[in-house]
CSV table of C-alpha atoms and ligand atoms in Angstrom, one decimal:
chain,number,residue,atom,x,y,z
Z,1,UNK,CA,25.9,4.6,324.3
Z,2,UNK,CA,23.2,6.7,325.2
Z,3,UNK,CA,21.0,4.8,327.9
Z,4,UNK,CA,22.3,1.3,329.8
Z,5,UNK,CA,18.5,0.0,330.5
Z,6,UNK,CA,18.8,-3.3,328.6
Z,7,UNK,CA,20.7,-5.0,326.1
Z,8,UNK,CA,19.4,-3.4,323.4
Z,9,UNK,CA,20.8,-0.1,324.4
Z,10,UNK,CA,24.2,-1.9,323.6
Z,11,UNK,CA,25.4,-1.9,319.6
Z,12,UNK,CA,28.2,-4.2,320.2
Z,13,UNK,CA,27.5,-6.0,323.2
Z,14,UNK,CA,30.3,-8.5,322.9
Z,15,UNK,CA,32.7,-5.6,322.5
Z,16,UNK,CA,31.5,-4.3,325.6
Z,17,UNK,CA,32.1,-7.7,327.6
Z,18,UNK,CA,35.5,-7.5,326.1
Z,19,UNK,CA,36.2,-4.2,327.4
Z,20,UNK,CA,34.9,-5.4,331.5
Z,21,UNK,CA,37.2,-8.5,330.9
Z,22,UNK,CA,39.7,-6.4,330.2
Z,23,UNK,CA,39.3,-3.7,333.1
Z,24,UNK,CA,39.7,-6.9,335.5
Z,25,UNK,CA,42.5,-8.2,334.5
Z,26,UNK,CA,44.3,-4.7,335.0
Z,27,UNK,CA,42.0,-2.6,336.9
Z,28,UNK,CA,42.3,1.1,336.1
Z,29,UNK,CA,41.5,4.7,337.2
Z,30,UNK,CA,40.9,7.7,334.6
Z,31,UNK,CA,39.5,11.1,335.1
Z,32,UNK,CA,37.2,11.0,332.1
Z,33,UNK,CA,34.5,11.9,335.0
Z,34,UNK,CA,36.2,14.9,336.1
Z,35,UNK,CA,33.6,17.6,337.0
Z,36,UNK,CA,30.7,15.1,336.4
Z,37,UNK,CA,27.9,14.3,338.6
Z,38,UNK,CA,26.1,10.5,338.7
Z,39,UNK,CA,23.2,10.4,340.8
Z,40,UNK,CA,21.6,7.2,342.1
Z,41,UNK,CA,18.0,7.0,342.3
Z,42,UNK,CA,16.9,3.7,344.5
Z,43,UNK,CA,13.2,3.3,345.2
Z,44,UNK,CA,14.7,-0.6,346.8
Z,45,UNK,CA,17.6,-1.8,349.1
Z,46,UNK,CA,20.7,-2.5,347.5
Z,47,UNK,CA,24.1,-3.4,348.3
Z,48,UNK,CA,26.4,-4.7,345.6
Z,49,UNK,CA,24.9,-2.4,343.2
Z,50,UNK,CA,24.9,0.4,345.0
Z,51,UNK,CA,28.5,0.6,346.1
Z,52,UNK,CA,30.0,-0.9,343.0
Z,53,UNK,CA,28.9,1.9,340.8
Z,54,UNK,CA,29.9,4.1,343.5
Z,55,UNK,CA,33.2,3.0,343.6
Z,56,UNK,CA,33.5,2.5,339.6
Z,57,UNK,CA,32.2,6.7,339.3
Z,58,UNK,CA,35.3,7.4,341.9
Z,59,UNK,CA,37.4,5.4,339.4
Z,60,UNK,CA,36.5,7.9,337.1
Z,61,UNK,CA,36.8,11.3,338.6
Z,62,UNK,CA,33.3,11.5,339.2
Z,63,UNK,CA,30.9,12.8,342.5
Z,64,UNK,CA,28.7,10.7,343.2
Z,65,UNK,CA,25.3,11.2,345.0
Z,66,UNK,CA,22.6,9.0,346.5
Z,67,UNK,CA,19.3,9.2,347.2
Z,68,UNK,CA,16.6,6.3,348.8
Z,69,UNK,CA,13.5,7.4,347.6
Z,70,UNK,CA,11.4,5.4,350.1
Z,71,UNK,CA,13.8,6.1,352.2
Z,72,UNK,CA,14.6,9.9,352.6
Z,73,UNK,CA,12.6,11.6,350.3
Z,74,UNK,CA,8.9,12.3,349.5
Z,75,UNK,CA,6.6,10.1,348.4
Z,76,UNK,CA,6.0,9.7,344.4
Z,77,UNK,CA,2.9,9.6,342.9
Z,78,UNK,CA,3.1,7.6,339.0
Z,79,UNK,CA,-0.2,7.8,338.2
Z,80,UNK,CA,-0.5,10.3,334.8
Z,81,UNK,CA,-2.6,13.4,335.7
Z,82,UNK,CA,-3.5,12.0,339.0
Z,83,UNK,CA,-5.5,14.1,341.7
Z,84,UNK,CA,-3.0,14.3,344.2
Z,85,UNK,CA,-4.9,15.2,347.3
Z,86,UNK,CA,-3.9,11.5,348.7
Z,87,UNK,CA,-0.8,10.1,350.4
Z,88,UNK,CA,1.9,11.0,348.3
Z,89,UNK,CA,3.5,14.7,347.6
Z,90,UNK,CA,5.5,14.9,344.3
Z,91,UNK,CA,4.6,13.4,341.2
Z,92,UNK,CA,7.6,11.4,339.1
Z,93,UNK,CA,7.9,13.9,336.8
Z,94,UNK,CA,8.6,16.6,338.7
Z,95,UNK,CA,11.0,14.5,341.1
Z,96,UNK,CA,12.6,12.9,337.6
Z,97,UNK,CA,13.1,16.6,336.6
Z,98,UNK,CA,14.5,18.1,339.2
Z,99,UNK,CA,16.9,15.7,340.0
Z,100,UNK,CA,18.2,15.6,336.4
Z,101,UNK,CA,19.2,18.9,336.8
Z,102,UNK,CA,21.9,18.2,339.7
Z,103,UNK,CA,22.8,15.1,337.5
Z,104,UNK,CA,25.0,14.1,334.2
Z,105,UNK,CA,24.1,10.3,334.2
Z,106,UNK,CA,21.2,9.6,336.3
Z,107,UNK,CA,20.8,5.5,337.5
Z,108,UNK,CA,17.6,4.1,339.1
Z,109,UNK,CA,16.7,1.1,341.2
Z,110,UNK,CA,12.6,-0.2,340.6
Z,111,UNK,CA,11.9,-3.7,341.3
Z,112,UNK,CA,8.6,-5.4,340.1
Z,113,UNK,CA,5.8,-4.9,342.3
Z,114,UNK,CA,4.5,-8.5,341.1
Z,115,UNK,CA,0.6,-7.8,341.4
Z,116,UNK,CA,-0.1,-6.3,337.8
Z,117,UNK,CA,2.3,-8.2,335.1
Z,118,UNK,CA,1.7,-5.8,332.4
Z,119,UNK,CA,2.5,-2.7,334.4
Z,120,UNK,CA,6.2,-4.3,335.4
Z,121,UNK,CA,6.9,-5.6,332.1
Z,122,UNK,CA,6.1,-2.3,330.4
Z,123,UNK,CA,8.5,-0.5,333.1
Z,124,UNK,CA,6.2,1.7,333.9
Z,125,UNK,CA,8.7,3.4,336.4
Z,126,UNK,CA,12.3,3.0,334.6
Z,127,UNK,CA,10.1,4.5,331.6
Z,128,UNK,CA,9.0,7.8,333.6
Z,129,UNK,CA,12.8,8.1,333.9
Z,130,UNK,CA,13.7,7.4,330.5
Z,131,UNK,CA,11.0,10.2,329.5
Z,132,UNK,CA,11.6,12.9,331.9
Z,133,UNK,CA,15.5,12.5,332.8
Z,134,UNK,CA,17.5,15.2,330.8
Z,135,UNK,CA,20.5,12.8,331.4
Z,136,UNK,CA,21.6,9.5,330.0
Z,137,UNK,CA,19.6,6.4,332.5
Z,138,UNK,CA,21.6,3.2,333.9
Z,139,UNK,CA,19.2,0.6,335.1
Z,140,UNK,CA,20.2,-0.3,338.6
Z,141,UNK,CA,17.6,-3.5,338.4
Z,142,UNK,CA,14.2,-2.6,336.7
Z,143,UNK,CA,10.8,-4.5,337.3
Z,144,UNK,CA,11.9,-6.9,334.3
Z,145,UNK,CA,15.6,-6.8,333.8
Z,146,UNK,CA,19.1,-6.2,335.3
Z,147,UNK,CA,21.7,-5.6,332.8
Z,148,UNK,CA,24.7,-4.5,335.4
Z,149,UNK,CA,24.2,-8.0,336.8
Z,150,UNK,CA,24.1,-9.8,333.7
Z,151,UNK,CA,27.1,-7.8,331.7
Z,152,UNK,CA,29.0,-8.6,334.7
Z,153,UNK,CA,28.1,-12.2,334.7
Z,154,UNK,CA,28.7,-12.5,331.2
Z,155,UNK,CA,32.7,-10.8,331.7
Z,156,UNK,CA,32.7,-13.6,334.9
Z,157,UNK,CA,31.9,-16.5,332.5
Z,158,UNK,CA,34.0,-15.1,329.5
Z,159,UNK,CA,37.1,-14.6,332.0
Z,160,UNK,CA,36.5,-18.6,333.0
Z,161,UNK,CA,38.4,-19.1,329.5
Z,162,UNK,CA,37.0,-22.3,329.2
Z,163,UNK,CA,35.5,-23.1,325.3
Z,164,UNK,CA,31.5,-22.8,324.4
Z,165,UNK,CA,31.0,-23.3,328.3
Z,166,UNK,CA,27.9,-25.1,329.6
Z,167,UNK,CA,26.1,-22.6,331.3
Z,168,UNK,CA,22.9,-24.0,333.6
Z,169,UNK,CA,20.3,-21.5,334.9
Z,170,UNK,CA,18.3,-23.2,337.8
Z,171,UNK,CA,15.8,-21.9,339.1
Z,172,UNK,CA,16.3,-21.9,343.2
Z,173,UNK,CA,13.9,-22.2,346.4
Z,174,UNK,CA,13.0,-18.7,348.3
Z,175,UNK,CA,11.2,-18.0,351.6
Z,176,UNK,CA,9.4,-15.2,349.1
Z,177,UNK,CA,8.5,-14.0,345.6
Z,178,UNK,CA,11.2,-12.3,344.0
Z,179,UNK,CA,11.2,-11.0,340.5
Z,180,UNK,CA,12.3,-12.8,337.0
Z,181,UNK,CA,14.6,-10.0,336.3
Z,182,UNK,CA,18.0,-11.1,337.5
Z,183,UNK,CA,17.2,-14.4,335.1
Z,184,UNK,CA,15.2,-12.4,332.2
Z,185,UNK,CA,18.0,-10.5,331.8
Z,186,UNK,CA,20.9,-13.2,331.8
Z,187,UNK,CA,19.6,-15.0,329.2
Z,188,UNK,CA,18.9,-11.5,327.1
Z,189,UNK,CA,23.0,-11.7,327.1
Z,190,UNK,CA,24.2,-15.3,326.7
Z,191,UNK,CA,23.8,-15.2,323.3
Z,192,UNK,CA,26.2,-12.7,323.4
Z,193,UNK,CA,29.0,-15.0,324.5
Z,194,UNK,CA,29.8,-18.9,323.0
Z,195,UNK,CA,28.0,-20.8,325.6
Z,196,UNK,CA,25.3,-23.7,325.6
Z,197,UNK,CA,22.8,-22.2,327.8
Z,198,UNK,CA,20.6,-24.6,329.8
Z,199,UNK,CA,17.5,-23.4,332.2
Z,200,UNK,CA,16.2,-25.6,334.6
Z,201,UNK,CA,12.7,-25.0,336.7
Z,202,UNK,CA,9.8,-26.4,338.5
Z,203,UNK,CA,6.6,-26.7,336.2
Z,204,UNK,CA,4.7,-23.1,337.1
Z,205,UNK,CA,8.1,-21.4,336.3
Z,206,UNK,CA,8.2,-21.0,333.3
Z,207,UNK,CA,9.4,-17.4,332.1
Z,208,UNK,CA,8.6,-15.3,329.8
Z,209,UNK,CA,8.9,-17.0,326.0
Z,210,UNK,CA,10.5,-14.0,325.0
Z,211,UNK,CA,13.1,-14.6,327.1
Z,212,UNK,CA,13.6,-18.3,326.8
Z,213,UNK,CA,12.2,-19.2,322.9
Z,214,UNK,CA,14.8,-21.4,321.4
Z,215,UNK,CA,16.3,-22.2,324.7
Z,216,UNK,CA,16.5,-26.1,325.9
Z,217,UNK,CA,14.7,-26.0,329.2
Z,218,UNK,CA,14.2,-29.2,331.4
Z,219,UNK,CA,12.1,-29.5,334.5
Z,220,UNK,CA,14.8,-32.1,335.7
Z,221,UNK,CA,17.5,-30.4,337.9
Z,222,UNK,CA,19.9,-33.3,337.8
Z,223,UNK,CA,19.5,-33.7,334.4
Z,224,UNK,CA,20.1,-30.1,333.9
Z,225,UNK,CA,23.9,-29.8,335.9
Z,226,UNK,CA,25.3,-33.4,333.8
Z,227,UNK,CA,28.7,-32.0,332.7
Z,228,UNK,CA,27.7,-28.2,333.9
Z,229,UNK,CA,30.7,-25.4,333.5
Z,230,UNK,CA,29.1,-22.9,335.4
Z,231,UNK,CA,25.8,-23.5,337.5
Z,232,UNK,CA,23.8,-19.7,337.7
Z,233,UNK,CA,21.0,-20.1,340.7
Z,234,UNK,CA,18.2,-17.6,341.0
Z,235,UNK,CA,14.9,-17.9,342.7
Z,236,UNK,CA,12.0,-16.7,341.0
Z,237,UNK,CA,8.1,-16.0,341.2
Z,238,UNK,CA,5.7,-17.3,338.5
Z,239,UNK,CA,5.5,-15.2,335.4
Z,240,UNK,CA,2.1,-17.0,334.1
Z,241,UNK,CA,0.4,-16.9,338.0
Z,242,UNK,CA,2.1,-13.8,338.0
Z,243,UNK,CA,4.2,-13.4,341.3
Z,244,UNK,CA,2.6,-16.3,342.5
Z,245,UNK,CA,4.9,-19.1,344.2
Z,246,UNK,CA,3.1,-22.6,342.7
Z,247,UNK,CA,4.1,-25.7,344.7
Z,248,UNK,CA,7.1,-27.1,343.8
Z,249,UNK,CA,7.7,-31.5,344.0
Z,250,UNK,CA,11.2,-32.6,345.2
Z,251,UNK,CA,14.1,-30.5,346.7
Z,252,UNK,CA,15.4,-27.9,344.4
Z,253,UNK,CA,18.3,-26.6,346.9
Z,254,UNK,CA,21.7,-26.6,345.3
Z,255,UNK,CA,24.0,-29.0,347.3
Z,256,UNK,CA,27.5,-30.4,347.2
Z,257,UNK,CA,26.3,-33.6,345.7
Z,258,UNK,CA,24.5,-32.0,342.7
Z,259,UNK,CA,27.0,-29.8,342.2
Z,260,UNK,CA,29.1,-33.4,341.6
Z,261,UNK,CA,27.0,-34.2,338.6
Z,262,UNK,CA,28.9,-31.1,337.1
Z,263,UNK,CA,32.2,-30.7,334.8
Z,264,UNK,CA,33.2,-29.2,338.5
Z,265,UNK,CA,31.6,-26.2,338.0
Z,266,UNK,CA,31.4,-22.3,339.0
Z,267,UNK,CA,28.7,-22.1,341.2
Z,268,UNK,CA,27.1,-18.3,340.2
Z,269,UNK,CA,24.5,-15.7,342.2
Z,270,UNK,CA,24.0,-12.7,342.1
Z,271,UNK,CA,23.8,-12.0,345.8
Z,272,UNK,CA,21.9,-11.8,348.6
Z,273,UNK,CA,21.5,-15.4,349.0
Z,274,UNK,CA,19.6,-16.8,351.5
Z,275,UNK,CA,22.3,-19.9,352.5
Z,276,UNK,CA,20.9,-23.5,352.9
Z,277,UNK,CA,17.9,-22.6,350.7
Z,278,UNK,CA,19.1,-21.5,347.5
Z,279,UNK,CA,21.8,-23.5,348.2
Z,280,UNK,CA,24.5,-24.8,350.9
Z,281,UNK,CA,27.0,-23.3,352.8
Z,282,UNK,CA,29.4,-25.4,351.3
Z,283,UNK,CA,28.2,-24.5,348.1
Z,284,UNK,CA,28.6,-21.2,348.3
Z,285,UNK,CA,31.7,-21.0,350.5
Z,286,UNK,CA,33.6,-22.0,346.9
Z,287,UNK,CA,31.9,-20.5,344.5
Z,288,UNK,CA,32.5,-17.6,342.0
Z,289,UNK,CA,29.8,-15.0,343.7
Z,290,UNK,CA,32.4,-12.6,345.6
Z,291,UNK,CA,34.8,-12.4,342.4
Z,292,UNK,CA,31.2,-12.0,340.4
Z,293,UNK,CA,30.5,-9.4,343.1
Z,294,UNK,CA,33.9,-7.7,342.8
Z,295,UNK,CA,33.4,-7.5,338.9
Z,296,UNK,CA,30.4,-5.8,339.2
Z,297,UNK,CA,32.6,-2.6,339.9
Z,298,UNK,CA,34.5,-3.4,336.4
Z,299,UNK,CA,30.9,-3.6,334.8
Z,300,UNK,CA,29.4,-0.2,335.8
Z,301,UNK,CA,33.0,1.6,335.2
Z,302,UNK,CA,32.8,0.2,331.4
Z,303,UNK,CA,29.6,1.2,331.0
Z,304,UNK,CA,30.0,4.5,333.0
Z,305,UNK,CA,32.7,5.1,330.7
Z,306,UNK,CA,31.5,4.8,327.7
Z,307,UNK,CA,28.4,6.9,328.5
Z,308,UNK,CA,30.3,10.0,329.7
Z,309,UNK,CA,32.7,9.5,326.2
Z,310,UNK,CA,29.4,9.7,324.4
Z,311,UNK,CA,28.0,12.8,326.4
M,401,SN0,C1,16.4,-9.1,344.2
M,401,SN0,C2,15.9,-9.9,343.0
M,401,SN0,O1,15.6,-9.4,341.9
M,401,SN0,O2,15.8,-11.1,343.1
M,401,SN0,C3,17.7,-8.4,343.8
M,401,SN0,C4,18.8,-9.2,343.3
M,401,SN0,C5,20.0,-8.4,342.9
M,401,SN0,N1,16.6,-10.0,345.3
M,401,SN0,C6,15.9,-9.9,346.4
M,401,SN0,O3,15.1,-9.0,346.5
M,401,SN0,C7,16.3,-10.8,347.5
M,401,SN0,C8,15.5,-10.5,348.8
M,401,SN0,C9,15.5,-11.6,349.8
M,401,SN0,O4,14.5,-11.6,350.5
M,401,SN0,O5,16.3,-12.5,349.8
């Protein structure tokens, strides 16, 4: 493998799921890392990501190091031959550059901005990386997709052991606009394990048809969870009113009593969640999203793995 930035940068992604599956049901240290450096490269918060792949390079002999662009370090400018006499100091190039020096395997963190659609779903940033980095790139969430999340949630399902699985995507309320990554990028996957994949939405949230052609999608929630295996909530903004949050009829939190129109199933996020909006405490209080969280460490050492075996 020579980039993890999407699905596509997989050749056998069900051979890859296999090989998380495997790593948690009899976790591992190696020292194919030995002498390697990863650097991570967050322009956003993070939590779960952040340590995960920390803790899967230790796994693996490797040093790690961290930098929060916003954070700690200048600011970039992205703009291509822009005039820089304005606010920010180093242009992504050089900062790409540089810091692929110091680096073996180079991951970044760029959410959507969610004003200007095309500029987010043409990566603008992830690209800059993918151009300039001398190293191999992991995706730590780009404006459009989040393939650590979504190879993780694909091991969590798999490891359920439970036959073609009904797997609901519903669509979640949110005090803001987030992006349609997390969700873009789960169903880029599922076709990559035996499941019956499901989305449910308000009208106005509709993603992105190249995410969701093919797919059964119903605007009716209840509907939706009948005889549900595993119930995956995410909020997201409006891909057609780009970033927008449209009105949304009726009450779209994820409760105890919906979750009893299921086949008594997992209850997925990705985390954070905001509790008693997305959905209850008692929702959430036995669901799957600290194991899902836990295998996110199994997800970046597989794919940390097989990056440094092909460096
Ligand atoms: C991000 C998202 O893509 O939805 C990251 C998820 C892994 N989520 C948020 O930014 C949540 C922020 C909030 O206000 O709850």
């Amino acid at each position: 493998m020579k980039n993890f930035t999407s699905v596509a940068d997989v050749a056998k992604p069900p051979a890859l799921i296999q090989q998380v599956k495997e790593l948690i049901s009899q976790p591992s240290q190696s020292e194919t890392g030995r002498g390697k450096t990863l650097g991570l490269i967050f322009f956003n918060p993070s939590l779960r990501t952040r340590l995960s792949t920390q803790k899967a390079a230790q796994n693996l002999g490797m040093n790690v190091i961290v930098l929060n662009i916003s954070a700690d370090s200048w600011q970039v400018e992205f703009e291509d031959g822009a005039v820089m006499n304005g606010g920010s100091q180093e242009h992504i190039k050089d900062t790409v550059k540089v810091i692929s020096g110091y680096c073996d395997i180079m991951g970044v963190r760029t959410f959507a901005n969610l004003d200007d659609r095309e500029a987010d779903y043409q990566e603008k940033v992830l690209n800059n990386f993918l151009e300039y980095s001398s190293t191999p790139v992991i995706s730590l969430e780009s404006a459009t997709l989040h393939p650590l999340q979504s190879l993780t949630d694909m091991a969590t399902i798999s490891d359920l052991n439970i036959q073609k699985p009904k797997v609901v995507l519903s669509w979640a309320p949110h005090p803001g606009a987030l992006p349609q990554a997390v969700s873009n990028s789960f169903l880029e996957w599922i076709p990559h394990i035996d499941a019956k994949m499901v989305v449910t939405h308000p009208r106005g949230y509709e993603l992105s048809e190249k995410f969701t052609d093919g797919l059964s999608i119903t605007y009716n929630q209840e509907e939706a969870f009948a005889g549900a295996d595993v119930v995956y909530a995410k909020s997201w903004s409006s891909y057609n009113q780009y970033g927008q949050r449209p009105t949304v009829k009726g009450n779209w939190t994820i409760t105890e009593e919906k979750m009893k129109l299921t086949n008594h199933a997992s209850f997925m996020h990705c985390l954070p969640i905001r509790r008693n909006v997305v959905a209850t405490d008692a929702v959430i209080d036995q669901s799957a999203v600290y194991r899902q969280a836990k295998n996110r460490e199994f997800a970046a050492q597989t794919v940390l793995k097989n990056l440094l075996e092909d460096l």
